[in-house]
Short mmCIF file of C-alpha atoms in Angstrom, two decimals:
data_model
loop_
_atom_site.label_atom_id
_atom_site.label_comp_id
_atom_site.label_asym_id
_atom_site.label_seq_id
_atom_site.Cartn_x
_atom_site.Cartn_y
_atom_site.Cartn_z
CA UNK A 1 78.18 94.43 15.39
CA UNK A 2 76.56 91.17 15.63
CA UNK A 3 72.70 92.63 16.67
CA UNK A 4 70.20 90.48 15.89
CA UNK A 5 66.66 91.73 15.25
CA UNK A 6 63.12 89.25 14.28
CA UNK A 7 60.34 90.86 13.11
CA UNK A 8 57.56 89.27 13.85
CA UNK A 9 53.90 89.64 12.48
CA UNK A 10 50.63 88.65 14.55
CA UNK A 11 46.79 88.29 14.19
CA UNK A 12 45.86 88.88 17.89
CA UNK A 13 41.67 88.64 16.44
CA UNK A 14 40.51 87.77 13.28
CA UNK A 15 41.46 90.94 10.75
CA UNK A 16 43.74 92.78 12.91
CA UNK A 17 47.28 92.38 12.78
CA UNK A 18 50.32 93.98 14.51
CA UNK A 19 54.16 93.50 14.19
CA UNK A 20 56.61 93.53 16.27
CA UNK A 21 60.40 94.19 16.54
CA UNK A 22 62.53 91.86 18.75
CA UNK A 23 66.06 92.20 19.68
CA UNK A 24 67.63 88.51 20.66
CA UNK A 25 70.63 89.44 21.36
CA UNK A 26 73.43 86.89 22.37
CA UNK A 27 73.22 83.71 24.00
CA UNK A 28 71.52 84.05 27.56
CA UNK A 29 70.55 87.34 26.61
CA UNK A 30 66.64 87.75 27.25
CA UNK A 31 64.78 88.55 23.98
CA UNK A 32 63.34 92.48 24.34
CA UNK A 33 60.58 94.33 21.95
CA UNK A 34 62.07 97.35 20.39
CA UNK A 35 59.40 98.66 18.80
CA UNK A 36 55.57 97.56 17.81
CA UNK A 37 52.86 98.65 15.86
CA UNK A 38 50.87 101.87 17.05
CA UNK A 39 47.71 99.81 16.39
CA UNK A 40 45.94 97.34 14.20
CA UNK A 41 47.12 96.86 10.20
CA UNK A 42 43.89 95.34 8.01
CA UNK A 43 46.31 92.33 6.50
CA UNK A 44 49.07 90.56 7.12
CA UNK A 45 51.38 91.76 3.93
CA UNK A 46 50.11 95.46 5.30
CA UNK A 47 51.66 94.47 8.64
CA UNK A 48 54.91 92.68 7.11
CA UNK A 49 55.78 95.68 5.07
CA UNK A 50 55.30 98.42 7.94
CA UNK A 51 57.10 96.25 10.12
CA UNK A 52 60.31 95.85 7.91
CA UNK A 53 60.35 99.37 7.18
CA UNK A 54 60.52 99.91 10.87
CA UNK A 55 63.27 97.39 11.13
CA UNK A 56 64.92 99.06 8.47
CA UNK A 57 64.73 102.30 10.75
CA UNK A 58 66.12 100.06 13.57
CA UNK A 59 68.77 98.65 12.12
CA UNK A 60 70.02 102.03 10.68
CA UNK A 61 69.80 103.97 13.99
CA UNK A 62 71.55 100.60 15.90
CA UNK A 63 74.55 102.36 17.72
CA UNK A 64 73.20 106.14 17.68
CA UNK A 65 71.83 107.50 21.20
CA UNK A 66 68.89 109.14 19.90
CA UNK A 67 65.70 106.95 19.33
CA UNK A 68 64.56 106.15 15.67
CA UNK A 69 61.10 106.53 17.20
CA UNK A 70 60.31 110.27 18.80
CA UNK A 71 58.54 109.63 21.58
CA UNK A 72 58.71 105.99 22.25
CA UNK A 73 60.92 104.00 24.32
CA UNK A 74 62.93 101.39 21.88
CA UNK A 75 66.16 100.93 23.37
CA UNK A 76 67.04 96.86 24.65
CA UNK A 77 64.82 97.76 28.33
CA UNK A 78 62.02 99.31 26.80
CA UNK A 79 59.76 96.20 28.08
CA UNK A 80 61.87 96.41 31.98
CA UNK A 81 61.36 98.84 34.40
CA UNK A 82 63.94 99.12 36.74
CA UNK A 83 63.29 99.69 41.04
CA UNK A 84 63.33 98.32 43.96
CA UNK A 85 61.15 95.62 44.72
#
């Protein structure tokens, strides 16, 4: 399978990082977060390292119907909601 996850690692303030775990899918396939930090990580290595041990949990569970994540949402329309408008 040609899945393609980023993890990517922010300081929203000054001393508080999160990451995040983006599937980009194919081309013209919009980009969707998988899964994100539960809250803020003192550094940025801190942050890196939870984060790719998260994508390593990701990447693993690609393909299975149960969620690597009990509880939260982190299939590719976690960010969507679908409904009428």
């Amino acid at each position: 399978m040609n899945t393609v996850f980023e993890l990517l690692v922010d300081e929203a303030i000054p001393g508080h990082f999160y990451w995040t775990i983006v599937w980009r899918g194919t081309k013209g396939d919009l980009p969707r977060v998988i899964a994100s930090a539960p809250g803020p990580m003192p550094s940025r290595s801190w942050a890196m390292a939870r984060g790719q041990a998260a994508l390593r949990v990701v990447e693993q569970a690609e393909g299975e119907e149960k969620s690597p994540f009990p509880g939260r949402r982190v299939d590719r329309d976690a960010d969507t909601v679908r409904g009428s408008i």
